[in-house]
Amino acid sequence: MTTSAAGPARPPARTTRRTPRGARLPADTLAAAVLALVAAGEAAVLLLWWQDTRSISGTDQWLTGAGRITGLLAGYTAPVLILLMARIPPLERGLGADRLARWHAAGGRYLVGLLTVHVLTVVWGYALTVHRNVAGEAVDIVLHYPDMLKATFATLLMFGVGAVSARAARRRMSYDLWYHLHLATYLAVALGFGHQLTNGADLGPGPARVCWYALYLGTAAALGWYRLTVPALRDRRHRLRVAEVRPEAPGVVSVFVTGRRLPELRAEAGQFFRLQFQAPGLRWTANPYSLSAPPHPDFLRFTVKDLGRHSAAVAALRPGTAVRAEGPYGALTARRVRDRGRPVLLLAAGVGITPLRALFETLPAPRGGLTLVYRASSAADVVFRQELATVAAARGARVHYLLGPRAEVGDTGAALTRLVPGLARHEVFLCGPDALAEAAVRALRAAGVPRGRIHHESFSL
C-alpha cells in the first residue's frame, strides 16, 4: 500500500538547519589512498623478507619461508585492523563507519587465514628440518621457544574472536556480548607482539625493528587517544545529559541530550554518535545512534528502536542521566551530493528513517527535486509523520510511504520506479536493515542508478 504525506502538522521540536562545512576529499579518492597506503606497507613487509632470504631449496625451506611471510603479514595486518576501528575522525568522517567496518571484517578473515597458514607451515617446516614428527615439534616450539606460550594463547584468542564474528554466530548473540568478546583482540595483539621480535628472523636489530615498534606503539597511541582520552576530555567539556525521553511510536523513543558548547562538536545531519549512557546495564557499551534531527545549539536528538536489551533500557532512562559520547562519525552527509542539479531520493526503512529525517530538512535544495520514500510494516510503525509532512511542505519536497507486508508492497524496484519518475537520474541516500538495503541497492542498480550515486551506511558489523 502506498500513501502520501498531507495535512497540517506541528513543527519539529527546536530543530534548525546547518550549512555543511567546506568540502573534503571525495570518499572514493580517500578510500583509494588508504588502500594504497596499506598495500605499500604489505609490499614493504614482503621486501623485508626478500632481502633477508638468500636462497630457498627443499620442502622444509619452502614451508619455513611461507611461515615467515605469513607471520610478517599477520603481524602487520593486526595493528592495521585496529587502526581502522580506532575512531580516527578523518577516516570515520571521510570513509564512513560502514566501509571501515567492512574492511575490518574482511581484514579479520584475512588475518585468521594468515595465522592458520603461519602456524601450519612453520611447525611443518621446522619438523622437516630437524627430522621430527609434527606433533612433537609443535609441543617443543610452544614450550621451549621464547614468548611462545603467550603467542599460542594469542593465536587461540584470535581464532575464538574470528569464530564469534562469523555471520552465523554473530546473529545468535547480543551486540553487548559480541562487543565484549571482540575486545579480546586487543589482548591477543599485545600477547603476540613479543614473539615476533624474539623469534622473527626478519626483525633483528636495525631499521625494520624500529619501524615495527613504531607501527605498534603508534597504533596503541591512536587507540588510547581516540577511544579513551578524547571521549574523556569531551565528556568533561560538554557534560552531556539526558534531558527527555519522548515516545515516538510503539517501541520507538527519542532521546534528547543537552550539554555545554554543543556547536563545538561540529556534528552534521546524517552522522551518528556512539553513546554510553551512565546507567545500570548501559555504561559499559557504546552503541551507535544516528541524529534524528539537525544538530541544535542546545540539544541533540537521537531516536532509538527497541531491538534488544540495550535499546529497550534506553527507553527507561531518566532525565539527568550522564552520557558519554564518541563522535560525530559517519559520511552519510550532504557532502555526498556532487551535482546539485540532480534530483535526490532518500530511501528509508524502519528505524533507518533517523539519519534521513535529519538530511530531509538540511540537504541543500537540489534543483531536480527532493523525494523521501519511507518503508514500514504498518502505519503504526511510522515515525515522524507530522515532522516529515511539515518539512516537505516547507521545502516543496515529496514524501511517499510504502506500508504493509512485503507480499502486499511487492517488488522494491517496481515500487520505486512507480513513485519516483526518472529514478536513474537520482542521487540516492539509503538507510535501513541490511536485507532491505541489499535488495534496494540491487533494484536501484537494475533501474540504472550508478553505484557511485547510491550512498549507504550500516552499523550492523
CSV table of C-alpha atoms in Angstrom, one decimal:
chain,number,residue,atom,x,y,z
A,1,MET,CA,0.0,0.0,0.0
A,2,THR,CA,1.3,3.5,-0.9
A,3,THR,CA,0.3,6.7,0.8
A,4,SER,CA,1.5,10.3,0.6
A,5,ALA,CA,2.0,12.8,3.4
A,6,ALA,CA,-0.6,15.5,3.6
A,7,GLY,CA,-2.4,17.8,6.0
A,8,PRO,CA,-1.2,20.2,8.7
A,9,ALA,CA,1.5,19.1,11.2
A,10,ARG,CA,3.2,20.6,14.2
A,11,PRO,CA,6.8,21.7,13.5
A,12,PRO,CA,9.6,19.5,14.8
A,13,ALA,CA,10.8,20.4,18.3
A,14,ARG,CA,13.5,23.1,18.2
A,15,THR,CA,15.2,21.9,15.1
A,16,THR,CA,17.5,24.1,12.9
A,17,ARG,CA,19.3,23.8,9.6
A,18,ARG,CA,23.0,23.8,9.3
A,19,THR,CA,25.2,24.5,6.3
A,20,PRO,CA,27.9,21.9,5.8
A,21,ARG,CA,31.5,22.9,6.2
A,22,GLY,CA,33.9,23.1,3.3
A,23,ALA,CA,34.3,20.1,1.0
A,24,ARG,CA,36.6,17.3,1.9
A,25,LEU,CA,38.4,14.8,-0.2
A,26,PRO,CA,35.8,12.6,-2.0
A,27,ALA,CA,35.2,9.3,-0.2
A,28,ASP,CA,36.3,7.1,-3.1
A,29,THR,CA,39.5,9.1,-3.5
A,30,LEU,CA,40.3,8.8,0.2
A,31,ALA,CA,39.4,5.1,0.1
A,32,ALA,CA,41.8,4.5,-2.8
A,33,ALA,CA,44.6,6.5,-1.0
A,34,VAL,CA,44.1,4.5,2.3
A,35,LEU,CA,44.1,1.1,0.5
A,36,ALA,CA,47.2,2.2,-1.5
A,37,LEU,CA,49.0,3.1,1.8
A,38,VAL,CA,48.0,-0.3,3.3
A,39,ALA,CA,49.2,-2.1,0.2
A,40,ALA,CA,52.5,-0.2,0.3
A,41,GLY,CA,53.0,-1.4,3.8
A,42,GLU,CA,52.4,-5.0,2.8
A,43,ALA,CA,54.9,-4.6,-0.1
A,44,ALA,CA,57.5,-3.3,2.4
A,45,VAL,CA,56.9,-6.4,4.6
A,46,LEU,CA,57.4,-8.7,1.6
A,47,LEU,CA,60.6,-6.7,0.6
A,48,LEU,CA,61.9,-7.2,4.2
A,49,TRP,CA,61.5,-11.0,3.8
A,50,TRP,CA,63.0,-10.9,0.3
A,51,GLN,CA,66.1,-9.0,1.3
A,52,ASP,CA,66.7,-11.4,4.2
A,53,THR,CA,66.3,-14.6,2.1
A,54,ARG,CA,69.3,-15.6,0.1
A,55,SER,CA,68.1,-18.9,-1.4
A,56,ILE,CA,65.4,-21.5,-0.9
A,57,SER,CA,65.8,-25.2,-1.5
A,58,GLY,CA,64.0,-28.2,-0.3
A,59,THR,CA,60.5,-28.6,1.1
A,60,ASP,CA,61.4,-27.6,4.6
A,61,GLN,CA,62.8,-24.2,3.5
A,62,TRP,CA,59.8,-23.6,1.2
A,63,LEU,CA,57.4,-24.3,4.2
A,64,THR,CA,59.5,-22.2,6.6
A,65,GLY,CA,59.6,-19.4,4.1
A,66,ALA,CA,55.9,-19.4,3.7
A,67,GLY,CA,55.6,-19.4,7.5
A,68,ARG,CA,57.9,-16.3,7.7
A,69,ILE,CA,55.9,-14.5,5.0
A,70,THR,CA,52.5,-15.2,6.6
A,71,GLY,CA,53.8,-14.4,10.0
A,72,LEU,CA,55.1,-11.0,8.9
A,73,LEU,CA,51.9,-10.2,7.1
A,74,ALA,CA,49.8,-11.2,10.1
A,75,GLY,CA,52.0,-9.1,12.4
A,76,TYR,CA,51.5,-6.1,10.0
A,77,THR,CA,47.7,-6.7,9.5
A,78,ALA,CA,46.8,-6.9,13.2
A,79,PRO,CA,47.6,-3.2,14.0
A,80,VAL,CA,46.2,-2.0,10.7
A,81,LEU,CA,42.8,-3.6,11.6
A,82,ILE,CA,42.9,-1.9,15.0
A,83,LEU,CA,43.6,1.4,13.3
A,84,LEU,CA,40.6,1.0,11.1
A,85,MET,CA,38.4,0.9,14.2
A,86,ALA,CA,40.3,3.4,16.3
A,87,ARG,CA,37.7,6.1,15.7
A,88,ILE,CA,40.2,8.3,13.8
A,89,PRO,CA,38.0,11.2,12.8
A,90,PRO,CA,39.3,11.8,9.2
A,91,LEU,CA,38.7,8.1,8.4
A,92,GLU,CA,35.3,7.9,10.2
A,93,ARG,CA,34.0,11.1,8.5
A,94,GLY,CA,35.7,10.7,5.2
A,95,LEU,CA,35.1,7.0,4.5
A,96,GLY,CA,32.1,6.2,6.7
A,97,ALA,CA,31.7,3.7,9.5
A,98,ASP,CA,30.2,1.0,7.3
A,99,ARG,CA,33.1,1.0,4.8
A,100,LEU,CA,35.6,0.8,7.7
A,101,ALA,CA,33.6,-2.0,9.3
A,102,ARG,CA,33.5,-3.9,6.1
A,103,TRP,CA,37.3,-3.5,5.6
A,104,HIS,CA,37.8,-4.6,9.2
A,105,ALA,CA,35.6,-7.7,8.8
A,106,ALA,CA,37.3,-8.7,5.6
A,107,GLY,CA,40.7,-8.0,7.1
A,108,GLY,CA,39.9,-10.1,10.1
A,109,ARG,CA,39.1,-13.1,7.9
A,110,TYR,CA,42.4,-12.5,6.1
A,111,LEU,CA,44.3,-12.3,9.4
A,112,VAL,CA,42.8,-15.6,10.6
A,113,GLY,CA,43.8,-17.2,7.3
A,114,LEU,CA,47.4,-15.8,7.6
A,115,LEU,CA,47.7,-17.1,11.2
A,116,THR,CA,46.4,-20.6,10.2
A,117,VAL,CA,48.9,-20.9,7.3
A,118,HIS,CA,51.7,-19.4,9.5
A,119,VAL,CA,51.2,-22.0,12.3
A,120,LEU,CA,50.9,-25.0,10.0
A,121,THR,CA,53.8,-24.1,7.7
A,122,VAL,CA,56.2,-23.1,10.5
A,123,VAL,CA,55.6,-26.2,12.5
A,124,TRP,CA,55.7,-28.5,9.5
A,125,GLY,CA,58.8,-26.8,8.1
A,126,TYR,CA,60.7,-27.0,11.4
A,127,ALA,CA,59.7,-30.6,11.8
A,128,LEU,CA,61.1,-31.5,8.4
A,129,THR,CA,64.3,-29.6,9.2
A,130,VAL,CA,65.0,-31.5,12.4
A,131,HIS,CA,63.5,-34.8,11.2
A,132,ARG,CA,60.8,-34.9,13.9
A,133,ASN,CA,57.1,-35.6,13.7
A,134,VAL,CA,54.9,-32.5,13.5
A,135,ALA,CA,53.1,-33.0,16.8
A,136,GLY,CA,56.4,-33.3,18.7
A,137,GLU,CA,57.8,-30.3,17.1
A,138,ALA,CA,54.7,-28.3,17.8
A,139,VAL,CA,55.0,-29.1,21.6
A,140,ASP,CA,58.7,-28.2,21.6
A,141,ILE,CA,58.0,-24.9,19.9
A,142,VAL,CA,55.3,-23.9,22.3
A,143,LEU,CA,57.1,-25.0,25.5
A,144,HIS,CA,60.7,-24.0,24.7
A,145,TYR,CA,60.8,-21.1,22.3
A,146,PRO,CA,60.8,-17.6,23.8
A,147,ASP,CA,57.4,-16.0,24.2
A,148,MET,CA,55.6,-18.8,22.5
A,149,LEU,CA,53.3,-19.6,25.4
A,150,LYS,CA,51.9,-16.1,25.1
A,151,ALA,CA,51.8,-16.3,21.3
A,152,THR,CA,49.9,-19.6,21.5
A,153,PHE,CA,47.3,-18.1,23.8
A,154,ALA,CA,47.1,-15.0,21.5
A,155,THR,CA,46.5,-17.2,18.5
A,156,LEU,CA,43.8,-19.1,20.2
A,157,LEU,CA,42.1,-15.8,21.2
A,158,MET,CA,42.3,-14.7,17.6
A,159,PHE,CA,40.7,-17.9,16.4
A,160,GLY,CA,38.0,-17.5,19.0
A,161,VAL,CA,37.2,-13.9,18.1
A,162,GLY,CA,37.1,-15.0,14.4
A,163,ALA,CA,34.6,-17.8,15.3
A,164,VAL,CA,32.2,-15.5,17.2
A,165,SER,CA,32.5,-12.9,14.4
A,166,ALA,CA,31.3,-15.2,11.7
A,167,ARG,CA,27.9,-14.1,10.4
A,168,ALA,CA,26.1,-17.2,11.6
A,169,ALA,CA,27.4,-16.9,15.1
A,170,ARG,CA,27.1,-13.1,15.2
A,171,ARG,CA,23.3,-13.3,14.5
A,172,ARG,CA,22.8,-15.6,17.5
A,173,MET,CA,24.3,-13.3,20.2
A,174,SER,CA,23.5,-9.9,21.5
A,175,TYR,CA,25.5,-6.9,20.4
A,176,ASP,CA,26.8,-6.4,24.0
A,177,LEU,CA,28.1,-9.9,24.3
A,178,TRP,CA,29.8,-9.8,20.8
A,179,TYR,CA,31.3,-6.4,21.6
A,180,HIS,CA,32.9,-7.5,24.8
A,181,LEU,CA,34.2,-10.8,23.3
A,182,HIS,CA,35.7,-8.8,20.5
A,183,LEU,CA,37.8,-6.8,22.9
A,184,ALA,CA,39.9,-9.9,23.4
A,185,THR,CA,41.5,-8.9,20.1
A,186,TYR,CA,43.5,-6.2,21.8
A,187,LEU,CA,44.8,-8.7,24.4
A,188,ALA,CA,45.7,-11.1,21.6
A,189,VAL,CA,47.7,-8.5,19.7
A,190,ALA,CA,49.6,-7.4,22.8
A,191,LEU,CA,50.4,-11.0,23.8
A,192,GLY,CA,51.6,-11.9,20.3
A,193,PHE,CA,53.9,-8.9,19.8
A,194,GLY,CA,56.9,-10.3,21.8
A,195,HIS,CA,57.4,-13.5,19.9
A,196,GLN,CA,57.6,-11.5,16.6
A,197,LEU,CA,60.8,-9.9,17.8
A,198,THR,CA,62.4,-12.8,19.7
A,199,ASN,CA,61.6,-15.5,17.1
A,200,GLY,CA,61.3,-13.4,13.9
A,201,ALA,CA,64.5,-13.7,11.9
A,202,ASP,CA,63.5,-10.7,9.7
A,203,LEU,CA,63.0,-8.3,12.6
A,204,GLY,CA,66.5,-8.2,14.1
A,205,PRO,CA,68.2,-5.1,15.4
A,206,GLY,CA,68.0,-2.3,12.8
A,207,PRO,CA,65.5,-0.1,10.9
A,208,ALA,CA,63.0,-3.0,10.5
A,209,ARG,CA,62.6,-3.4,14.2
A,210,VAL,CA,62.4,0.4,14.8
A,211,CYS,CA,59.5,0.5,12.2
A,212,TRP,CA,57.8,-2.4,13.8
A,213,TYR,CA,57.9,-0.8,17.2
A,214,ALA,CA,56.7,2.5,15.6
A,215,LEU,CA,53.7,0.7,14.0
A,216,TYR,CA,52.6,-1.0,17.2
A,217,LEU,CA,53.3,1.9,19.6
A,218,GLY,CA,51.6,4.3,17.1
A,219,THR,CA,48.6,2.1,17.0
A,220,ALA,CA,48.4,1.9,20.8
A,221,ALA,CA,48.7,5.7,21.0
A,222,ALA,CA,46.0,6.2,18.4
A,223,LEU,CA,43.7,3.7,20.2
A,224,GLY,CA,44.3,5.3,23.6
A,225,TRP,CA,43.8,8.8,22.3
A,226,TYR,CA,40.7,8.4,20.2
A,227,ARG,CA,39.0,5.6,22.1
A,228,LEU,CA,39.8,6.7,25.7
A,229,THR,CA,41.3,10.2,26.1
A,230,VAL,CA,39.2,12.2,23.6
A,231,PRO,CA,35.9,10.8,24.9
A,232,ALA,CA,37.0,11.5,28.4
A,233,LEU,CA,38.0,15.1,27.6
A,234,ARG,CA,34.8,15.6,25.6
A,235,ASP,CA,32.8,14.3,28.5
A,236,ARG,CA,34.4,16.8,30.8
A,237,ARG,CA,34.0,19.7,28.4
A,238,HIS,CA,30.4,19.1,27.2
A,239,ARG,CA,28.8,17.5,30.3
A,240,LEU,CA,26.2,15.7,28.2
A,241,ARG,CA,23.0,14.7,30.0
A,242,VAL,CA,19.6,13.2,29.0
A,243,ALA,CA,17.0,15.9,29.0
A,244,GLU,CA,14.0,14.0,27.9
A,245,VAL,CA,12.9,10.6,26.6
A,246,ARG,CA,9.9,11.0,24.3
A,247,PRO,CA,7.8,8.2,22.8
A,248,GLU,CA,7.5,8.4,19.0
A,249,ALA,CA,5.9,5.1,18.1
A,250,PRO,CA,5.4,1.6,19.5
A,251,GLY,CA,8.9,0.5,20.7
A,252,VAL,CA,10.5,3.8,19.5
A,253,VAL,CA,11.7,6.7,21.6
A,254,SER,CA,13.6,9.9,21.0
A,255,VAL,CA,16.3,10.8,23.5
A,256,PHE,CA,17.1,14.5,23.8
A,257,VAL,CA,20.6,15.1,25.0
A,258,THR,CA,21.7,18.5,26.3
A,259,GLY,CA,25.1,19.8,27.3
A,260,ARG,CA,27.6,22.7,27.1
A,261,ARG,CA,29.2,24.1,23.9
A,262,LEU,CA,27.4,21.6,21.6
A,263,PRO,CA,28.3,23.5,18.4
A,264,GLU,CA,31.9,22.7,19.1
A,265,LEU,CA,31.1,19.0,18.4
A,266,ARG,CA,30.6,20.1,14.8
A,267,ALA,CA,28.0,17.4,14.1
A,268,GLU,CA,26.2,17.3,10.8
A,269,ALA,CA,22.8,15.8,9.8
A,270,GLY,CA,23.2,12.2,8.7
A,271,GLN,CA,26.0,11.5,11.3
A,272,PHE,CA,25.9,9.3,14.4
A,273,PHE,CA,27.5,9.1,17.8
A,274,ARG,CA,28.4,6.1,19.9
A,275,LEU,CA,26.7,6.7,23.2
A,276,GLN,CA,27.4,5.3,26.6
A,277,PHE,CA,24.6,6.1,29.0
A,278,GLN,CA,25.9,6.2,32.5
A,279,ALA,CA,23.1,4.0,33.9
A,280,PRO,CA,23.0,0.4,35.2
A,281,GLY,CA,23.3,-2.1,32.3
A,282,LEU,CA,24.3,0.6,29.8
A,283,ARG,CA,27.5,2.1,31.0
A,284,TRP,CA,29.9,-0.5,29.6
A,285,THR,CA,28.8,-0.5,25.9
A,286,ALA,CA,28.9,2.3,23.4
A,287,ASN,CA,26.2,1.7,20.8
A,288,PRO,CA,25.8,3.8,17.5
A,289,TYR,CA,22.8,6.1,17.3
A,290,SER,CA,22.1,8.5,14.5
A,291,LEU,CA,21.0,12.0,14.9
A,292,SER,CA,17.3,12.1,14.0
A,293,ALA,CA,17.1,15.9,13.8
A,294,PRO,CA,19.6,18.5,12.7
A,295,PRO,CA,22.1,19.4,15.4
A,296,HIS,CA,20.8,22.3,17.6
A,297,PRO,CA,23.0,24.6,19.7
A,298,ASP,CA,21.1,23.5,22.8
A,299,PHE,CA,20.4,19.8,22.2
A,300,LEU,CA,21.0,16.7,20.1
A,301,ARG,CA,18.1,14.2,19.3
A,302,PHE,CA,18.6,10.5,18.9
A,303,THR,CA,15.8,8.1,18.1
A,304,VAL,CA,16.1,4.5,19.2
A,305,LYS,CA,14.0,1.4,18.4
A,306,ASP,CA,13.6,-1.5,20.8
A,307,LEU,CA,15.8,-4.1,19.1
A,308,GLY,CA,17.3,-5.7,22.2
A,309,ARG,CA,18.2,-5.4,25.8
A,310,HIS,CA,20.4,-2.3,25.4
A,311,SER,CA,17.9,-0.3,23.3
A,312,ALA,CA,15.0,-1.3,25.5
A,313,ALA,CA,16.8,0.0,28.5
A,314,VAL,CA,17.3,3.4,26.8
A,315,ALA,CA,13.6,3.9,26.9
A,316,ALA,CA,13.7,3.8,30.7
A,317,LEU,CA,16.4,6.4,31.1
A,318,ARG,CA,15.7,9.3,33.5
A,319,PRO,CA,16.4,12.9,32.8
A,320,GLY,CA,19.8,14.0,34.2
A,321,THR,CA,21.5,10.7,33.3
A,322,ALA,CA,25.1,11.4,32.2
A,323,VAL,CA,26.0,10.5,28.6
A,324,ARG,CA,29.5,9.8,27.3
A,325,ALA,CA,29.6,10.3,23.5
A,326,GLU,CA,32.2,9.3,20.8
A,327,GLY,CA,31.7,11.2,17.6
A,328,PRO,CA,30.3,12.6,15.5
A,329,TYR,CA,31.1,9.9,12.9
A,330,GLY,CA,29.8,8.9,9.5
A,331,ALA,CA,29.9,10.1,5.9
A,332,LEU,CA,26.2,9.9,5.1
A,333,THR,CA,26.0,13.7,4.8
A,334,ALA,CA,25.2,16.4,2.3
A,335,ARG,CA,28.8,16.2,1.1
A,336,ARG,CA,28.0,13.1,-0.8
A,337,VAL,CA,26.0,15.1,-3.3
A,338,ARG,CA,28.4,16.3,-6.0
A,339,ASP,CA,25.9,17.6,-8.6
A,340,ARG,CA,23.2,20.0,-7.1
A,341,GLY,CA,21.3,19.7,-10.4
A,342,ARG,CA,20.4,16.1,-9.8
A,343,PRO,CA,17.2,15.1,-8.0
A,344,VAL,CA,17.8,13.4,-4.7
A,345,LEU,CA,15.9,10.3,-3.3
A,346,LEU,CA,16.0,9.5,0.4
A,347,LEU,CA,15.0,5.8,0.9
A,348,ALA,CA,14.4,4.8,4.5
A,349,ALA,CA,13.2,1.5,6.1
A,350,GLY,CA,12.2,1.1,9.7
A,351,VAL,CA,14.4,3.0,12.2
A,352,GLY,CA,16.6,3.8,9.2
A,353,ILE,CA,14.5,6.9,8.9
A,354,THR,CA,16.6,8.6,11.7
A,355,PRO,CA,19.5,9.9,9.7
A,356,LEU,CA,17.4,10.6,6.7
A,357,ARG,CA,14.9,12.6,8.7
A,358,ALA,CA,17.8,15.0,9.6
A,359,LEU,CA,19.0,15.1,6.0
A,360,PHE,CA,15.5,15.7,4.7
A,361,GLU,CA,15.5,19.0,6.4
A,362,THR,CA,19.1,20.1,5.8
A,363,LEU,CA,20.1,18.9,2.4
A,364,PRO,CA,20.8,21.9,0.1
A,365,ALA,CA,17.7,22.1,-2.1
A,366,PRO,CA,18.5,20.1,-5.2
A,367,ARG,CA,17.3,21.7,-8.4
A,368,GLY,CA,15.9,18.4,-9.6
A,369,GLY,CA,13.7,17.9,-6.6
A,370,LEU,CA,13.8,16.0,-3.3
A,371,THR,CA,11.8,12.9,-2.5
A,372,LEU,CA,11.6,10.7,0.6
A,373,VAL,CA,10.3,7.1,0.3
A,374,TYR,CA,9.7,5.5,3.7
A,375,ARG,CA,9.1,1.8,4.0
A,376,ALA,CA,7.4,0.5,7.2
A,377,SER,CA,5.4,-2.6,8.1
A,378,SER,CA,2.3,-0.7,9.1
A,379,ALA,CA,1.0,2.8,9.7
A,380,ALA,CA,1.6,2.4,13.4
A,381,ASP,CA,5.3,1.9,12.8
A,382,VAL,CA,5.8,5.2,11.0
A,383,VAL,CA,7.9,7.7,13.0
A,384,PHE,CA,7.9,11.5,12.5
A,385,ARG,CA,4.9,11.5,10.1
A,386,GLN,CA,3.9,15.1,11.1
A,387,GLU,CA,7.5,16.3,11.1
A,388,LEU,CA,8.1,14.9,7.6
A,389,ALA,CA,4.9,16.5,6.3
A,390,THR,CA,5.9,19.9,7.7
A,391,VAL,CA,9.4,19.7,6.2
A,392,ALA,CA,8.0,18.5,2.8
A,393,ALA,CA,5.6,21.4,2.7
A,394,ALA,CA,8.2,24.0,3.6
A,395,ARG,CA,10.7,22.6,1.0
A,396,GLY,CA,8.4,21.7,-1.8
A,397,ALA,CA,9.5,18.0,-1.4
A,398,ARG,CA,7.6,14.8,-1.7
A,399,VAL,CA,7.0,12.0,0.8
A,400,HIS,CA,5.7,8.6,-0.1
A,401,TYR,CA,5.0,5.7,2.4
A,402,LEU,CA,5.3,2.1,1.4
A,403,LEU,CA,3.3,0.4,4.1
A,404,GLY,CA,2.3,-3.2,4.6
A,405,PRO,CA,3.9,-6.7,4.4
A,406,ARG,CA,6.4,-7.5,1.7
A,407,ALA,CA,3.9,-9.6,-0.3
A,408,GLU,CA,1.5,-6.6,-0.4
A,409,VAL,CA,4.0,-3.9,-1.3
A,410,GLY,CA,5.6,-6.1,-4.0
A,411,ASP,CA,8.9,-5.7,-5.8
A,412,THR,CA,11.0,-2.8,-4.4
A,413,GLY,CA,12.3,-1.8,-7.8
A,414,ALA,CA,8.8,-1.6,-9.3
A,415,ALA,CA,7.5,0.4,-6.4
A,416,LEU,CA,10.4,2.9,-6.7
A,417,THR,CA,10.0,3.2,-10.4
A,418,ARG,CA,6.3,3.9,-9.9
A,419,LEU,CA,6.8,6.5,-7.2
A,420,VAL,CA,10.0,8.2,-8.4
A,421,PRO,CA,9.9,9.3,-12.1
A,422,GLY,CA,13.4,9.4,-13.7
A,423,LEU,CA,14.8,7.2,-11.0
A,424,ALA,CA,18.0,6.6,-12.8
A,425,ARG,CA,18.9,10.3,-12.7
A,426,HIS,CA,18.7,10.4,-8.9
A,427,GLU,CA,21.3,10.7,-6.1
A,428,VAL,CA,20.2,8.2,-3.5
A,429,PHE,CA,20.7,8.1,0.3
A,430,LEU,CA,19.7,4.8,1.8
A,431,CYS,CA,19.3,3.6,5.3
A,432,GLY,CA,17.6,0.5,6.7
A,433,PRO,CA,18.0,-3.1,7.7
A,434,ASP,CA,20.7,-4.9,5.8
A,435,ALA,CA,18.4,-7.3,3.9
A,436,LEU,CA,16.2,-4.5,2.7
A,437,ALA,CA,19.2,-2.3,1.9
A,438,GLU,CA,20.8,-5.0,-0.2
A,439,ALA,CA,17.5,-5.6,-2.1
A,440,ALA,CA,17.2,-1.8,-2.6
A,441,VAL,CA,20.7,-1.5,-4.0
A,442,ARG,CA,20.0,-4.3,-6.4
A,443,ALA,CA,16.8,-2.6,-7.5
A,444,LEU,CA,18.4,0.8,-7.9
A,445,ARG,CA,21.3,-0.7,-9.9
A,446,ALA,CA,18.8,-2.5,-12.2
A,447,ALA,CA,16.9,0.8,-12.7
A,448,GLY,CA,20.1,2.4,-13.9
A,449,VAL,CA,21.4,4.3,-10.9
A,450,PRO,CA,25.2,4.1,-10.8
A,451,ARG,CA,26.7,2.6,-7.7
A,452,GLY,CA,28.6,5.8,-7.1
A,453,ARG,CA,25.4,7.7,-6.6
A,454,ILE,CA,24.0,5.2,-4.0
A,455,HIS,CA,25.0,6.3,-0.5
A,456,HIS,CA,24.5,3.9,2.3
A,457,GLU,CA,25.9,3.3,5.8
A,458,SER,CA,25.2,0.3,8.0
A,459,PHE,CA,26.2,-0.2,11.7
A,460,SER,CA,25.5,-3.9,12.0
A,461,LEU,CA,29.0,-5.2,11.8
